Structures are given as structure tokens and as C-alpha cells.
Amino acid sequence: SCGAGTKCGESFGVRLLCRDIMGSLLRSEEMAYVRLYFDQVAAHDTLAELARSEIIQLEDLNQEVSSFQKEAAGEIRRCEEMLRRIRYLDEQAKSYKEDEHYRYSTELEDRRIMSPKKLEDLDEFLCTMEHSVKQITTHEESIEGSYEELNEMRLVLEACEDVLRDTNRGERGFVTSLVKQMGALTPAAANAFRELSEQSRTYSGKGLVNFIAGMIDTERRAAFERTTFRVTKGNCFVKSEDVSGGRTLFIVFLTGSKVRSKVERTCTAFQAARYPIPEDSEEREKSHGACIERLRELELVITATKASRAEIIRNYRDYLDIWRDFVEDEKTILQASNKLNYDTSRSLFIAEGWVASTDMEEFTACIKRGQLSSNAQAPSLVEVRGVGKSQGEPPTYFRINKFTSVFQAIIESYGIAQYEEMNPAPFAVITFPFLFAVMFGDVGHGVIMACFALILIIFERAFQNGPKRSEFFAYCFNGRYIIFLMGLFSIFTGFIYNEVFAVPMNIFVSRYDAVRE
């Protein structure tokens, strides 16, 4: 059986939402079991009309067949893939920020895509659009990554220049600046250090002291410095400085190839980016100039790439809702077609389901509209079978509206009434808010609840047609009428309890009179 507030037909192939018509809420509607015969040409339009009218619950005539082996299984998978592509394009459109530089006036000119009628046309377009967006997004991310890497190298070059700057060129100036940075050697030790460095360069062609510079995440800075000190047994000096973006610039001064190898492995372990920085000041200046020039070129490329991406997004984002609704409707029709049976020639479709007896005239009209819109030559026939044991127990169908739907949902959370059984929902319209007020009796809090719900009721059209709301606000909006009643009853019980915002008041004088003898 199906409840009134549930999407009964969605589990049977046709979405059946109980319509917003005030009918027999106290007892479920009388149902009729119908069998429908229609031509294969009229199948799509007939099922579409039935889905829009939401007056039938189809029975599955192919229960013995696996869902993967049914007739429309492939098309349903295609619809699911199209919905995935639409979600991806929607995510990209939401991440796009309007910019004056990226405004284009191009729009879709293909009417088949703007108002699609066939899945094939829209599927081909979505596939092409997804490929284009993915390709240009990957290209943009790659360029931005290169830009960030070059920008970090620029910062490292500038930092190294500040640290290693000295009026003298060559090893003596480099060692002098290092001694100044370390600031821990006596004059005699510093002179000996310089002489040893010059001798090392004379015999081996390499300076005694070299360095490694790069960038590391700020959160790993302390651990990196400790590990570097330990693996080199204190034979290094680390200078670091925080920069923007949660990154830290570091320069490690060291001696010897073995120590350098250990520091390089430490950098790799901590995922630190190392940059080749020349020791010579003139070479550093040339590298810095080349880096600046390359950054300017990448900025132009990034601007052009963002403009192309913006053009693609603006080209389709206004049609995403139309495409999503179209694909979801087609998927619903295909799910319903999986529940149909065929005759021996497979040219005639057979459908069975439950329809409210009072909706038979509208049901017949829907069948007629489907036949006319499909231009089918063979007429569609309806056979009413009534209610019998062979059809099983009829579904429960209550007519609800926007006021009673929330109370019906509360009742159905405990259970669904049987066919033609009395519905407890009308009694819950009064009892539920009143029992809540017995617990929540307060004039001030009740006024706030009632005013909040009244605003939602007055401006409900604006909220319904407005942008997508959060999940919490959607719950409040759907329950606006029950919140309003709870607020009114809370005001009533608040006067009985003599409380306003949990502060006692004495509006009504106590009638209690203690008599003492």
C-alpha cells in the first residue's frame, strides 16, 4: 500500500505524488484496477501524460526479469550518465565567478539543445561540453601550477640574494655573508674559515660551503629543521621565513657532498620543493630576470584561458535546469516502460495499475492526449477490472494539500493505514501542536515561532521560486503550517503557565485560597 505523502509511483516506474486537492482525508480513496492497451508508437507520449497527471500507480508486469535485462536498461544507464555530466557542468558553473574581463555575448543557437526533444541530441552535446570543460580546466590548473612554481622560485631567488648579497664577488664574499648570517664565530675563527674555503676552491674547484634553497609547508617547518639538524649531526645551518599561502622559504647551508645528499633526501621526505639557485650573484640576477619575464607570459596565458573557460560556462549554464528536468522525465518514462508487457507481435503494449475511481475520467483523457500527440493509428483501450483478490490489496491513497501534507508525513513515519481504513492525520492537525505546546508553553517563544512561520506562509511563492535553500531551511519551509500552529498553541499554554521568555508573570490572579483553622 502507498501513503499519501510518499512518492508512491516512483518505486513502480511512474512518479505518483498525491495532488494538492482537498479530498477525502479521513478515509482512503476507492481504487480501481485498470488494464491499458496502447500502440508502441504511442508508448512514450502516453507514459509522459500519465507521469505529468500523477494519477496512476503502475504494477510491474516483468518482476521475473532482472533489472539489468529489461528492455530500457541501457537507456536508463545513459540517462544516469547524462545526469552525472550535468552535475559536473553545474559544479563548474558554480565555481565560475563573474568578471568584467570574461564577459561574452555568445549563446546557444541550436534549438535542439536549448529545448531538447531527443536524448541522442542532448547526450552528444553534453559529452562534447564535458570534454571541453575538462580539457580547458586541466590546462588552466597546469598553467596555474607552473605559475605558482615560478613565483616560489622568484621568492627563493630574492631571499637568497638578500642573504648572500655582498660587495665582493666570489667565494670570499659568499663566506663573509654566511659568517654574518651565522653570527657565532670569533674573528680568528672567521678568518680561518675563509682561508679554508679558498684552499678548497683552489684544489677541488668547489667551495667549502654550499646551500640548498626551496619551499616547504609551514606546518612541516619545525619538524624539517629538527630532522635536518639530526641527520647532519649539526653540520648545517637552516634559515627560514614564512611567506603567504601557508608556505615557508628555507635555505640550508652545509659542507660536503655526503651532507648535501642527506639534506636532499630529507627534503624529498618532507615533500619540500627545491630550486636550483646559482651561487654567483650575477647568475642569480639573470635567473631572476628570466623568471619575471616568464611569469608575465604565464599571466597572459592564464587570462586567456580563464576567458575561454568563462565563455564555455556562460554558453550553457542557463540551460542546466532545463536539461536536468528533461533527462529526469525521460528516465522516469523509461523506468515505467520497463514495467510494461507486450503482445506476441511486440507492437502492442500492455500496462496495469491502480487509479482512484474519481479520477477515471481524467485518466481516460490522458490516454487520449497521448494517442493524439503521438499520431498513433491504433486507438488506446482501457479495461477497468475493479478490485478483486487476483489483483492483490489496493494501495492506500489520501488526497492531501500543502497544509495537511506535513501532518500526513508525521503519521506515515509510524505506519501507513490499510485500504479504506480511517486516517489519523486529521486528528493530528490539532493534537500534535497542542501536545507540543504543553511541553513548550511560553508566550514569548510562541510569538517568535508564529511570526517566523507566518513570514514563510506569506512569502511562500517567493521562497518556492527563489534560489536553492539549505536543508535545514527546507525542513522549516515544508513544515511552516505546523510551526505556525505550534506557535499559536504555545502562546495559549504560555498564558496558562504565566510565562514570557521563561520569566514568570501574574496576569491572572491566582484563584487558590488557603483556609487555615
Short mmCIF file of C-alpha atoms in Angstrom, two decimals:
data_model
loop_
_atom_site.label_atom_id
_atom_site.label_comp_id
_atom_site.label_asym_id
_atom_site.label_seq_id
_atom_site.Cartn_x
_atom_site.Cartn_y
_atom_site.Cartn_z
CA SER A 1 0.00 0.00 0.00
CA CYS A 2 1.10 3.57 -0.58
CA GLY A 3 0.73 6.59 1.66
CA ALA A 4 -0.42 9.99 0.56
CA GLY A 5 2.73 11.93 1.31
CA THR A 6 5.12 9.49 -0.36
CA LYS A 7 6.29 9.21 -3.94
CA CYS A 8 4.36 6.04 -4.43
CA GLY A 9 4.76 5.67 -8.18
CA GLU A 10 8.49 6.29 -8.17
CA SER A 11 9.04 2.72 -6.98
CA PHE A 12 6.69 1.44 -9.71
CA GLY A 13 8.07 3.45 -12.64
CA VAL A 14 5.74 6.44 -12.71
CA ARG A 15 6.16 9.19 -10.17
CA LEU A 16 2.88 9.47 -8.27
CA LEU A 17 2.65 12.47 -5.96
CA CYS A 18 -0.70 12.83 -4.23
CA ARG A 19 -2.12 16.00 -5.70
CA ASP A 20 -2.78 19.21 -3.80
CA ILE A 21 -6.57 18.82 -3.82
CA MET A 22 -8.57 18.75 -0.63
CA GLY A 23 -10.47 15.49 -0.80
CA SER A 24 -11.36 12.62 1.49
CA LEU A 25 -8.58 12.93 4.04
CA LEU A 26 -10.39 10.94 6.71
CA ARG A 27 -10.57 7.73 4.66
CA SER A 28 -8.53 6.48 1.72
CA GLU A 29 -9.87 6.81 -1.81
CA GLU A 30 -11.70 3.99 -3.56
CA MET A 31 -9.32 2.47 -6.11
CA ALA A 32 -9.89 0.66 -9.42
CA TYR A 33 -7.57 -1.78 -11.13
CA VAL A 34 -7.16 -0.94 -14.84
CA ARG A 35 -5.51 -2.60 -17.81
CA LEU A 36 -4.34 -0.39 -20.61
CA TYR A 37 -3.63 -1.37 -24.23
CA PHE A 38 -1.81 1.11 -26.49
CA ASP A 39 0.26 1.07 -29.65
CA GLN A 40 4.06 1.01 -29.45
CA VAL A 41 4.19 4.37 -31.25
CA ALA A 42 2.07 5.95 -28.52
CA ALA A 43 4.03 4.41 -25.62
CA HIS A 44 6.33 7.37 -24.90
CA ASP A 45 3.69 10.12 -25.11
CA THR A 46 1.11 8.07 -23.17
CA LEU A 47 3.50 7.36 -20.31
CA ALA A 48 4.57 11.03 -20.31
CA GLU A 49 0.96 12.17 -19.94
CA LEU A 50 0.36 9.71 -17.12
CA ALA A 51 3.51 10.84 -15.34
CA ARG A 52 2.51 14.50 -15.58
CA SER A 53 -1.03 13.83 -14.34
CA GLU A 54 0.28 11.69 -11.43
CA ILE A 55 -2.92 9.64 -11.13
CA ILE A 56 -1.75 6.06 -11.67
CA GLN A 57 0.45 3.58 -9.87
CA LEU A 58 1.80 1.07 -12.35
CA GLU A 59 2.24 -2.58 -11.48
CA ASP A 60 5.43 -4.32 -12.60
CA LEU A 61 4.49 -6.98 -15.14
CA ASN A 62 8.12 -8.11 -15.54
CA GLN A 63 9.07 -8.95 -11.99
CA GLU A 64 10.71 -12.20 -13.02
CA VAL A 65 13.17 -10.34 -15.28
CA SER A 66 16.34 -8.86 -13.77
CA SER A 67 16.61 -5.07 -13.87
CA PHE A 68 19.79 -5.39 -15.98
CA GLN A 69 17.97 -7.49 -18.60
CA LYS A 70 14.91 -5.28 -19.05
CA GLU A 71 14.18 -3.55 -22.32
CA ALA A 72 15.17 0.01 -21.37
CA ALA A 73 18.09 -0.82 -19.05
CA GLY A 74 20.66 0.61 -21.48
CA GLU A 75 18.74 3.85 -21.97
CA ILE A 76 18.35 4.26 -18.21
CA ARG A 77 22.10 3.93 -17.78
CA ARG A 78 22.53 6.56 -20.46
CA CYS A 79 20.22 8.91 -18.56
CA GLU A 80 22.21 8.36 -15.37
CA GLU A 81 25.42 9.17 -17.21
CA MET A 82 23.83 12.32 -18.64
CA LEU A 83 22.73 13.38 -15.17
CA ARG A 84 26.30 12.86 -13.95
CA ARG A 85 27.59 15.10 -16.74
CA ILE A 86 25.01 17.75 -15.88
CA ARG A 87 26.07 17.65 -12.22
CA TYR A 88 29.70 18.07 -13.26
CA LEU A 89 28.88 21.02 -15.51
CA ASP A 90 26.80 22.53 -12.71
CA GLU A 91 29.72 22.26 -10.28
CA GLN A 92 31.98 24.00 -12.78
CA ALA A 93 29.38 26.72 -13.33
CA LYS A 94 29.09 27.33 -9.58
CA SER A 95 32.87 27.65 -9.27
CA TYR A 96 32.88 30.26 -12.04
CA LYS A 97 32.96 33.86 -10.80
CA GLU A 98 31.66 36.68 -12.94
CA ASP A 99 34.39 39.05 -14.13
CA GLU A 100 34.25 42.08 -16.37
CA HIS A 101 37.15 40.80 -18.47
CA TYR A 102 35.46 37.49 -19.26
CA ARG A 103 32.00 38.59 -20.40
CA TYR A 104 30.95 37.24 -23.76
CA SER A 105 27.66 37.59 -25.59
CA THR A 106 27.67 34.21 -27.31
CA GLU A 107 24.68 31.97 -26.64
CA LEU A 108 23.45 28.61 -27.81
CA GLU A 109 21.77 28.82 -31.18
CA ASP A 110 20.85 25.16 -31.61
CA ARG A 111 17.17 24.82 -30.74
CA ARG A 112 17.57 21.06 -30.36
CA ILE A 113 19.83 21.72 -27.37
CA MET A 114 18.01 24.71 -25.87
CA SER A 115 14.72 22.77 -25.78
CA PRO A 116 15.71 19.13 -26.32
CA LYS A 117 13.25 16.59 -27.63
CA LYS A 118 15.57 13.61 -28.08
CA LEU A 119 18.07 12.09 -25.69
CA GLU A 120 20.53 11.44 -28.51
CA ASP A 121 20.99 15.13 -29.38
CA LEU A 122 21.44 16.22 -25.78
CA ASP A 123 23.71 13.29 -24.95
CA GLU A 124 26.06 14.13 -27.80
CA PHE A 125 26.17 17.80 -26.78
CA LEU A 126 26.79 17.04 -23.09
CA CYS A 127 29.61 14.65 -23.98
CA THR A 128 31.29 17.32 -26.11
CA MET A 129 30.76 20.01 -23.49
CA GLU A 130 32.13 17.86 -20.66
CA HIS A 131 35.24 17.03 -22.69
CA SER A 132 35.80 20.72 -23.49
CA VAL A 133 35.37 21.85 -19.88
CA LYS A 134 37.62 19.08 -18.54
CA GLN A 135 40.30 19.82 -21.11
CA ILE A 136 40.38 23.56 -20.50
CA THR A 137 40.15 23.11 -16.71
CA THR A 138 43.10 20.70 -16.73
CA HIS A 139 45.05 23.14 -18.90
CA GLU A 140 44.22 26.01 -16.57
CA GLU A 141 45.26 24.04 -13.48
CA SER A 142 48.51 23.04 -15.16
CA ILE A 143 49.35 26.65 -16.06
CA GLU A 144 48.45 27.89 -12.60
CA GLY A 145 50.67 25.19 -11.09
CA SER A 146 53.57 26.33 -13.28
CA TYR A 147 52.87 29.92 -12.30
CA GLU A 148 52.91 29.08 -8.59
CA GLU A 149 56.15 27.13 -9.01
CA LEU A 150 57.83 30.01 -10.84
CA ASN A 151 56.53 32.50 -8.30
CA GLU A 152 58.02 30.41 -5.49
CA MET A 153 61.32 30.29 -7.36
CA ARG A 154 61.22 34.09 -7.66
CA LEU A 155 60.74 34.41 -3.92
CA VAL A 156 63.59 31.98 -3.25
CA LEU A 157 65.89 33.90 -5.60
CA GLU A 158 65.06 37.18 -3.91
CA ALA A 159 65.56 35.66 -0.45
CA CYS A 160 68.90 34.13 -1.45
CA GLU A 161 70.02 37.43 -2.89
CA ASP A 162 69.20 39.18 0.39
CA VAL A 163 71.07 36.54 2.40
CA LEU A 164 74.09 36.15 0.11
CA ARG A 165 74.43 39.74 -1.06
CA ASP A 166 77.99 41.10 -0.60
CA THR A 167 80.02 43.76 -2.28
CA ASN A 168 82.78 41.28 -3.06
CA ARG A 169 82.17 38.69 -5.76
CA GLY A 170 83.22 35.08 -5.46
CA GLU A 171 83.76 32.70 -2.61
CA ARG A 172 85.20 35.21 -0.14
CA GLY A 173 82.11 37.40 -0.37
CA PHE A 174 79.81 34.38 -0.09
CA VAL A 175 81.58 33.09 3.03
CA THR A 176 81.67 36.57 4.55
CA SER A 177 77.89 36.91 4.16
CA LEU A 178 77.39 33.44 5.61
CA VAL A 179 79.53 34.31 8.62
CA LYS A 180 77.45 37.44 9.11
CA GLN A 181 74.24 35.39 8.95
CA MET A 182 75.55 32.82 11.43
CA GLY A 183 76.96 35.45 13.75
CA ALA A 184 78.58 32.84 16.01
CA LEU A 185 82.25 32.83 15.02
CA THR A 186 85.09 34.82 16.58
CA PRO A 187 87.16 36.99 14.21
CA ALA A 188 90.05 34.47 14.28
CA ALA A 189 87.71 31.56 13.53
CA ALA A 190 86.04 33.51 10.76
CA ASN A 191 89.38 34.27 9.07
CA ALA A 192 90.41 30.61 9.32
CA PHE A 193 87.06 29.62 7.85
CA ARG A 194 87.60 31.93 4.87
CA GLU A 195 91.14 30.68 4.22
CA LEU A 196 89.98 27.05 4.36
CA SER A 197 87.22 27.83 1.87
CA GLU A 198 89.68 29.44 -0.55
CA GLN A 199 92.02 26.46 -0.33
CA SER A 200 89.11 24.08 -1.01
CA ARG A 201 88.13 26.02 -4.12
CA THR A 202 91.79 26.10 -5.31
CA TYR A 203 92.32 22.31 -5.12
CA SER A 204 88.83 20.90 -5.86
CA GLY A 205 87.20 23.67 -7.86
CA LYS A 206 84.27 23.76 -5.41
CA GLY A 207 83.67 25.98 -2.43
CA LEU A 208 83.75 24.63 1.06
CA VAL A 209 80.24 25.89 1.81
CA ASN A 210 77.21 25.46 -0.42
CA PHE A 211 73.46 25.66 0.14
CA ILE A 212 70.08 24.21 -0.75
CA ALA A 213 67.06 26.52 -1.07
CA GLY A 214 63.38 25.84 -1.56
CA MET A 215 59.83 25.93 -0.17
CA ILE A 216 58.04 23.74 2.35
CA ASP A 217 54.61 23.74 4.01
CA THR A 218 54.61 25.92 7.12
CA GLU A 219 53.16 23.16 9.28
CA ARG A 220 56.20 20.97 8.47
CA ARG A 221 58.77 23.66 9.13
CA ALA A 222 59.71 22.77 12.72
CA ALA A 223 59.95 19.02 12.05
CA PHE A 224 62.04 19.68 8.92
CA GLU A 225 64.53 21.83 10.81
CA ARG A 226 64.87 19.27 13.62
CA THR A 227 65.33 16.37 11.21
CA THR A 228 67.88 18.28 9.12
CA PHE A 229 69.90 19.10 12.23
CA ARG A 230 69.89 15.47 13.38
CA VAL A 231 70.74 13.77 10.07
CA THR A 232 73.67 16.17 9.52
CA LYS A 233 74.76 15.88 13.18
CA GLY A 234 74.64 19.65 13.47
CA ASN A 235 76.83 20.28 10.39
CA CYS A 236 74.36 22.66 8.77
CA PHE A 237 72.67 25.99 9.30
CA VAL A 238 68.99 26.48 8.39
CA LYS A 239 67.47 29.89 7.74
CA SER A 240 63.70 30.00 7.12
CA GLU A 241 60.98 32.58 6.71
CA ASP A 242 57.19 32.28 6.36
CA VAL A 243 55.59 33.56 3.16
CA SER A 244 51.96 33.81 2.10
CA GLY A 245 49.82 30.80 1.26
CA GLY A 246 50.92 28.61 4.16
CA ARG A 247 54.41 28.14 2.70
CA THR A 248 57.82 28.64 4.28
CA LEU A 249 61.01 29.57 2.43
CA PHE A 250 64.19 27.85 3.65
CA ILE A 251 67.92 27.96 2.93
CA VAL A 252 70.19 25.21 4.28
CA PHE A 253 73.93 26.00 4.44
CA LEU A 254 76.10 22.90 4.51
CA THR A 255 79.50 21.45 3.67
CA GLY A 256 80.45 18.30 1.80
CA SER A 257 78.70 16.11 -0.74
CA LYS A 258 77.57 13.50 1.80
CA VAL A 259 75.86 16.06 3.96
CA ARG A 260 74.24 17.56 0.89
CA SER A 261 72.92 14.13 -0.14
CA LYS A 262 71.36 13.64 3.31
CA VAL A 263 69.67 17.05 3.21
CA GLU A 264 68.30 16.38 -0.29
CA ARG A 265 66.77 13.09 0.88
CA THR A 266 65.27 14.92 3.87
CA CYS A 267 63.72 17.50 1.54
CA THR A 268 62.20 14.70 -0.54
CA ALA A 269 60.80 13.01 2.58
CA PHE A 270 59.12 16.25 3.70
CA GLN A 271 57.83 16.99 0.17
CA ALA A 272 59.83 20.21 0.04
CA ALA A 273 60.30 21.89 -3.33
CA ARG A 274 64.00 22.50 -4.11
CA TYR A 275 65.07 25.12 -6.64
CA PRO A 276 68.46 25.38 -8.41
CA ILE A 277 69.88 28.69 -7.19
CA PRO A 278 73.26 29.80 -8.62
CA GLU A 279 75.95 30.70 -6.11
CA ASP A 280 77.21 33.57 -8.27
CA SER A 281 75.37 36.86 -7.77
CA GLU A 282 75.34 37.74 -11.49
CA GLU A 283 73.85 34.37 -12.37
CA ARG A 284 71.15 34.86 -9.73
CA GLU A 285 70.25 38.24 -11.24
CA LYS A 286 69.92 36.67 -14.70
CA SER A 287 67.76 33.86 -13.33
CA HIS A 288 65.59 36.37 -11.50
CA GLY A 289 65.05 38.42 -14.67
CA ALA A 290 64.18 35.34 -16.72
CA CYS A 291 61.77 34.22 -14.00
CA ILE A 292 59.99 37.60 -14.00
CA GLU A 293 59.66 37.53 -17.80
CA ARG A 294 58.24 34.01 -17.73
CA LEU A 295 55.74 34.98 -15.04
CA ARG A 296 54.43 37.83 -17.21
CA GLU A 297 53.94 35.44 -20.12
CA LEU A 298 52.07 32.95 -17.92
CA GLU A 299 49.81 35.72 -16.61
CA LEU A 300 48.72 36.48 -20.18
CA VAL A 301 48.13 32.78 -20.88
CA ILE A 302 46.11 32.36 -17.65
CA THR A 303 43.96 35.39 -18.52
CA ALA A 304 43.22 34.00 -21.99
CA THR A 305 42.47 30.53 -20.59
CA LYS A 306 40.08 31.91 -17.99
CA ALA A 307 38.33 33.90 -20.70
CA SER A 308 37.86 30.76 -22.82
CA ARG A 309 36.57 28.79 -19.84
CA ALA A 310 34.19 31.60 -18.92
CA GLU A 311 32.84 31.66 -22.47
CA ILE A 312 32.11 27.93 -22.39
CA ILE A 313 30.42 28.12 -18.97
CA ARG A 314 28.28 31.13 -19.87
CA ASN A 315 27.28 29.29 -23.01
CA TYR A 316 25.46 26.50 -21.18
CA ARG A 317 24.79 27.39 -17.53
CA ASP A 318 21.35 28.96 -18.14
CA TYR A 319 20.06 25.68 -19.61
CA LEU A 320 21.24 23.22 -16.95
CA ASP A 321 17.88 23.13 -15.12
CA ILE A 322 16.01 22.55 -18.40
CA TRP A 323 18.32 19.68 -19.32
CA ARG A 324 18.16 18.13 -15.85
CA ASP A 325 14.35 18.16 -15.83
CA PHE A 326 14.21 16.72 -19.34
CA VAL A 327 16.60 13.84 -18.55
CA GLU A 328 14.87 13.04 -15.25
CA ASP A 329 11.48 12.95 -17.02
CA GLU A 330 12.86 10.68 -19.71
CA LYS A 331 14.40 8.41 -17.10
CA THR A 332 11.05 8.16 -15.31
CA ILE A 333 9.31 7.25 -18.56
CA LEU A 334 11.91 4.60 -19.31
CA GLN A 335 11.55 3.11 -15.82
CA ALA A 336 7.80 2.93 -16.38
CA SER A 337 8.26 1.26 -19.78
CA ASN A 338 10.25 -1.49 -18.07
CA LYS A 339 7.06 -2.45 -16.25
CA LEU A 340 5.02 -2.91 -19.42
CA ASN A 341 4.24 -6.17 -21.17
CA TYR A 342 4.00 -6.89 -24.90
CA ASP A 343 1.82 -8.98 -27.12
CA THR A 344 3.26 -11.69 -29.37
CA SER A 345 3.95 -9.24 -32.22
CA ARG A 346 5.58 -6.73 -29.82
CA SER A 347 3.60 -3.92 -31.46
CA LEU A 348 1.04 -3.56 -28.66
CA PHE A 349 1.95 -2.56 -25.11
CA ILE A 350 0.02 -3.68 -22.03
CA ALA A 351 0.07 -1.77 -18.75
CA GLU A 352 -1.71 -2.45 -15.48
CA GLY A 353 -2.10 -0.29 -12.42
CA TRP A 354 -4.26 1.37 -9.79
CA VAL A 355 -6.28 4.54 -10.36
CA ALA A 356 -8.65 6.34 -7.98
CA SER A 357 -12.26 5.79 -9.07
CA THR A 358 -12.91 9.53 -9.06
CA ASP A 359 -10.00 10.07 -11.48
CA MET A 360 -11.16 7.69 -14.20
CA GLU A 361 -12.43 10.48 -16.44
CA GLU A 362 -9.12 12.36 -16.21
CA PHE A 363 -7.24 9.09 -16.71
CA THR A 364 -9.12 8.41 -19.95
CA ALA A 365 -8.40 11.96 -21.13
CA CYS A 366 -4.66 11.44 -20.53
CA ILE A 367 -4.72 8.28 -22.65
CA LYS A 368 -6.47 10.17 -25.42
CA ARG A 369 -3.97 13.05 -25.33
CA GLY A 370 -1.07 10.60 -25.53
CA GLN A 371 -2.56 8.92 -28.58
CA LEU A 372 -3.20 12.22 -30.38
CA SER A 373 0.24 13.71 -29.64
CA SER A 374 1.99 10.57 -30.93
CA ASN A 375 -0.17 10.37 -34.11
CA ALA A 376 -0.74 6.68 -33.45
CA GLN A 377 -3.12 4.98 -35.85
CA ALA A 378 -4.38 2.31 -33.45
CA PRO A 379 -6.62 3.58 -30.62
CA SER A 380 -5.67 3.05 -26.96
CA LEU A 381 -8.10 0.94 -24.91
CA VAL A 382 -8.80 0.95 -21.16
CA GLU A 383 -10.23 -2.04 -19.31
CA VAL A 384 -11.50 -1.40 -15.77
CA ARG A 385 -11.32 -4.51 -13.60
CA GLY A 386 -12.34 -3.15 -10.23
CA VAL A 387 -10.97 -4.63 -7.00
CA GLY A 388 -10.55 -8.36 -6.56
CA LYS A 389 -8.39 -10.93 -4.87
CA SER A 390 -6.46 -11.60 -8.07
CA GLN A 391 -5.14 -8.03 -8.13
CA GLY A 392 -3.93 -8.09 -4.54
CA GLU A 393 -4.60 -5.43 -1.89
CA PRO A 394 -5.19 -1.97 -3.35
CA PRO A 395 -2.84 0.86 -2.36
CA THR A 396 -3.81 3.45 0.23
CA TYR A 397 -4.41 6.85 -1.36
CA PHE A 398 -5.21 10.02 0.61
CA ARG A 399 -5.71 13.36 -1.08
CA ILE A 400 -3.63 15.98 0.67
CA ASN A 401 -2.66 19.60 0.20
CA LYS A 402 0.20 21.82 1.32
CA PHE A 403 -1.40 22.24 4.77
CA THR A 404 -2.15 18.58 5.54
CA SER A 405 0.94 17.07 3.86
CA VAL A 406 3.24 17.61 6.85
CA PHE A 407 0.75 16.01 9.27
CA GLN A 408 0.32 13.05 6.90
CA ALA A 409 4.11 12.65 6.79
CA ILE A 410 4.26 12.52 10.60
CA ILE A 411 1.59 9.80 10.70
CA GLU A 412 3.30 7.78 7.96
CA SER A 413 6.56 7.82 9.93
CA TYR A 414 4.76 5.47 12.37
CA GLY A 415 2.82 3.44 9.78
CA ILE A 416 0.50 3.57 6.77
CA ALA A 417 -3.21 2.92 7.07
CA GLN A 418 -4.75 -0.03 5.23
CA TYR A 419 -7.01 0.38 2.21
CA GLU A 420 -10.22 2.29 3.11
CA GLU A 421 -9.08 2.47 6.72
CA MET A 422 -9.55 5.61 8.80
CA ASN A 423 -6.70 8.09 8.61
CA PRO A 424 -5.35 9.51 11.93
CA ALA A 425 -3.80 12.57 10.20
CA PRO A 426 -6.87 14.90 10.62
CA PHE A 427 -6.77 14.38 14.39
CA ALA A 428 -3.02 15.08 14.45
CA VAL A 429 -3.68 18.54 12.99
CA ILE A 430 -4.83 19.61 16.47
CA THR A 431 -3.35 17.08 18.87
CA PHE A 432 0.27 17.29 17.71
CA PRO A 433 0.68 21.10 18.01
CA PHE A 434 -1.25 21.12 21.30
CA LEU A 435 0.89 18.39 22.90
CA PHE A 436 3.97 20.28 21.76
CA ALA A 437 2.61 23.45 23.38
CA VAL A 438 2.00 21.61 26.65
CA MET A 439 5.74 20.99 26.74
CA PHE A 440 6.76 24.37 25.23
CA GLY A 441 4.28 26.72 26.88
CA ASP A 442 5.77 30.24 26.67
CA VAL A 443 4.17 33.39 25.30
CA GLY A 444 7.41 34.98 24.06
CA HIS A 445 8.83 31.89 22.38
CA GLY A 446 5.43 31.09 20.89
CA VAL A 447 5.20 34.58 19.35
CA ILE A 448 8.62 34.14 17.73
CA MET A 449 7.65 30.75 16.28
CA ALA A 450 4.29 32.00 15.00
CA CYS A 451 5.82 35.12 13.40
CA PHE A 452 8.59 33.13 11.74
CA ALA A 453 6.11 30.62 10.29
CA LEU A 454 3.74 33.43 9.25
CA ILE A 455 6.53 35.07 7.22
CA LEU A 456 7.18 31.76 5.45
CA ILE A 457 3.45 31.40 4.70
CA ILE A 458 3.01 34.95 3.40
CA PHE A 459 6.09 34.84 1.16
CA GLU A 460 5.88 31.16 0.24
CA ARG A 461 5.75 31.87 -3.51
CA ALA A 462 8.96 33.90 -3.33
CA PHE A 463 10.71 31.14 -1.37
CA GLN A 464 9.47 28.42 -3.73
CA ASN A 465 10.65 30.25 -6.86
CA GLY A 466 13.84 31.56 -5.28
CA PRO A 467 17.34 30.02 -5.24
CA LYS A 468 18.04 26.61 -3.78
CA ARG A 469 17.76 26.60 0.01
CA SER A 470 19.76 24.80 2.66
CA GLU A 471 18.49 21.50 4.02
CA PHE A 472 17.57 22.99 7.41
CA PHE A 473 15.63 25.87 5.85
CA ALA A 474 13.85 23.42 3.53
CA TYR A 475 12.64 21.47 6.58
CA CYS A 476 11.35 24.65 8.20
CA PHE A 477 9.66 25.80 4.99
CA ASN A 478 7.93 22.48 4.39
CA GLY A 479 6.65 22.50 7.99
CA ARG A 480 5.61 26.16 8.04
CA TYR A 481 1.95 25.42 8.82
CA ILE A 482 2.66 23.05 11.69
CA ILE A 483 5.21 25.52 13.11
CA PHE A 484 2.57 28.25 12.93
CA LEU A 485 0.04 26.13 14.83
CA MET A 486 2.67 25.12 17.40
CA GLY A 487 3.43 28.80 17.96
CA LEU A 488 -0.25 29.68 18.46
CA PHE A 489 -0.82 26.85 20.91
CA SER A 490 2.39 27.77 22.75
CA ILE A 491 1.05 31.29 23.22
CA PHE A 492 -2.19 29.83 24.64
CA THR A 493 -0.46 27.49 27.09
CA GLY A 494 2.04 30.26 27.92
CA PHE A 495 -0.79 32.39 29.26
CA ILE A 496 -1.95 29.43 31.34
CA TYR A 497 1.59 28.90 32.68
CA ASN A 498 2.09 32.70 33.14
CA GLU A 499 5.50 32.72 31.42
CA VAL A 500 7.12 35.09 28.89
CA PHE A 501 10.64 34.10 27.83
CA ALA A 502 10.84 31.91 30.96
CA VAL A 503 10.07 34.94 33.18
CA PRO A 504 7.03 34.46 35.48
CA MET A 505 4.19 36.96 35.18
CA ASN A 506 0.97 37.42 37.12
CA ILE A 507 -1.64 38.46 34.59
CA PHE A 508 -4.33 36.24 36.04
CA VAL A 509 -4.60 36.41 39.78
CA SER A 510 -4.40 33.04 41.46
CA ARG A 511 -7.81 31.61 42.44
CA TYR A 512 -6.24 29.44 45.11
CA ASP A 513 -7.25 30.45 48.63
CA ALA A 514 -5.65 28.68 51.55
CA VAL A 515 -8.00 28.40 54.54
CA ARG A 516 -6.37 27.79 57.88
CA GLU A 517 -8.16 26.93 61.02
#
